[in-house]
Amino acid sequence: MLILKGIPASGGIAIGPLYVYQKKTVTDFAQKSALTPEQEHRRVEDAVAQAKSQLDELYEKTVRDADEAAAQIFDIHKMMLDDLDYVESIAAGIDDGFTAEHAVNETAQEFSAMLLSMDDETMRARSADVQDISHRLLTILSGADSAAHQLQTASVVGAVDLFPSDTMQLEKAKLLAFVTEQGSKASHSAILARTLGIPAVVGIRGLRNALIKNETVIVDGSTGQLIIAPNDETLCQYREKQESYAKERELLNAYKDRPSITRDGVSIEVCANIAYTADAEAAVENGAEGIGLMRSEFLYMDATDFPDEETQFHAYRTVLTKLEGKRVVVRTLDIGADKVPTYLDLPHEENPALGCRAIRLCLQEEDVLRTQLRALLRASAYGKLAIMFPMISKLQELRRAKEILAECRAQLEAEGVTVSEDLEVGMMVEIPAAALLSDLFAPEVDFFSIGTNDLTQYTLATDRLNERVEPLFDYSDEAVLRLIAMTAKSAHDNGIWCGICGESAGDLELLPFYAKVGIDELSVVPNKVLEVRRAITELDVSAL
Ligand code: PEP
Ligand code: MG
């Protein structure tokens, strides 16, 4: 028995035989070309055209098996095939007398190494996409067999890395789970696993040497463990765990349509946090009463340039439509600090968490904010939208953001576009100044949502990303709790609602405190919604 540990990417337990997914690598090609550069250029053009039509097919299949949002990656791949730097690098290789295969391979190595060396996790994850499209081109150029891998029986798929196109080509009904040596939580295969609802563990060091065909394995997607050739005792334990996990989910399912009301009748809404439009499905399936936080920056992180109004409008409309009239809180762009898309050339900052991020950046780059607000306002006609501004520390920032919003609304109405009349406008309370001045902010918004991740970081001067100060990063610190209580009181004194959308919203030990200070809404990852709701129904606030 061998136990390997990786990054938990999608929860649940799977037990089954291992299918070793080996890429049909194309390495056997000449370097120096016997053709003219013009002929090699034409070969690349034909291969790109063929790759695009394969990607169209994959897009359609993914829409059928998962949803449109999950399929978007294949549209991104198509765009990557047109990326000027990528195309020119291949062309330069050919002009130097190399074969199309060699030029594509060299470009792939260079670009993916460059992406892998970046600090940002999302960008590192893009390295796999460059390899994916290049592998597709190489397979086409060399005429290699690109037939899909066939799973004979329900299996756990193990691979050094799985590209999104690999994952989608596998038969969903037989895919129990997947485990990879490379990849991160933000990699598209991990996202697809969450969308498809199968367990996945990624980033398992040394996995390639432990992949044995048909060996029985256990995948615990919640803890990130992979157990290879488990002994009978472990197998038994995990079968029980799997059963109790399934039973627990079944028990929790009973809370799906129940109201989130404490024993003494206090109502606390339980909503879901989402990053991608595809996550809206998981929110609905888990009985969320709405979306408490859509981190819109992921639309920007995954693109090769700022997403235009149309692209954003479609994304917001998809989520609003899926939520069928339940409230969707979309937070405006919160980039900067640890979330910087590559196409954004921001100057170096010594303290990025205290720097030009989120609303500060948007108020400097007003056009970016205007595009997003126009898309949101247009989408507002398709459901119950709430717009939330992040990282507000000053009244002037909130007022300016609201002014811009009003201008965008007036502009759209003049264009004859329908904008919802019930749109709520709120702000994140995640900077201590906002909590301390919450009595001044409250009359100017429809709601507060407390971001306890940043509120804890800034209150305790403790970097949320630095594992060396991790023990000091405490959501239940008295200083943080006082700011929360203060914010909730200001909200209620002014007749507005107050939620929490930081990670601590799902902390069941803090639930009694949150209930006591009158928090109206908790927004958590989709698969925590029912657990939080159950805990609420077991609570008696009057006895606290
Ligand atoms: C927070 O700070 O608590 C929050 C929800 O925002 P993010 O984690 O995206 O910074
Ligand atoms: Mg935050």
PDB file of C-alpha atoms and ligand atoms in Angstrom, residues 293 295 297 331 334 339 357 428 430 451-454 464 501-502, ligand 1:
ATOM      1  CA  LEU A 293     -20.350  36.469  -4.002  1.00  0.00           C
ATOM      2  CA  ARG A 295     -15.714  36.774  -7.857  1.00  0.00           C
ATOM      3  CA  GLU A 297     -12.124  38.682 -11.585  1.00  0.00           C
ATOM      4  CA  ARG A 331     -18.501  41.774  -7.038  1.00  0.00           C
ATOM      5  CA  ASP A 334     -10.966  42.711  -7.647  1.00  0.00           C
ATOM      6  CA  LYS A 339      -4.517  38.273  -8.862  1.00  0.00           C
ATOM      7  CA  ARG A 357      -5.977  46.857  -6.385  1.00  0.00           C
ATOM      8  CA  MET A 428     -17.547  44.650   0.807  1.00  0.00           C
ATOM      9  CA  GLU A 430     -12.981  43.976   4.320  1.00  0.00           C
ATOM     10  CA  GLY A 451     -14.930  39.800   3.596  1.00  0.00           C
ATOM     11  CA  THR A 452     -13.386  38.151   6.608  1.00  0.00           C
ATOM     12  CA  ASN A 453     -10.349  36.972   4.612  1.00  0.00           C
ATOM     13  CA  ASP A 454      -9.079  40.459   4.011  1.00  0.00           C
ATOM     14  CA  ARG A 464      -3.214  35.808   4.360  1.00  0.00           C
ATOM     15  CA  CYS A 501     -18.708  36.075   2.282  1.00  0.00           C
ATOM     16  CA  GLY A 502     -15.170  35.373   3.572  1.00  0.00           C
TER      17      GLY A 502
HETATM   18  C1  PEP B   1     -12.545  38.364   1.551  1.00  0.00           C
HETATM   19  O1  PEP B   1     -11.585  39.126   1.538  1.00  0.00           O
HETATM   20  O2  PEP B   1     -13.003  37.819   2.580  1.00  0.00           O
HETATM   21  C2  PEP B   1     -13.225  38.030   0.280  1.00  0.00           C
HETATM   22  C3  PEP B   1     -14.352  37.345   0.261  1.00  0.00           C
HETATM   23  O3  PEP B   1     -12.610  38.417  -0.876  1.00  0.00           O
HETATM   24  P1  PEP B   1     -11.352  37.630  -1.527  1.00  0.00           P
HETATM   25  O4  PEP B   1     -11.119  36.399  -0.693  1.00  0.00           O
HETATM   26  O5  PEP B   1     -11.740  37.348  -2.915  1.00  0.00           O
HETATM   27  O6  PEP B   1     -10.285  38.644  -1.376  1.00  0.00           O
END
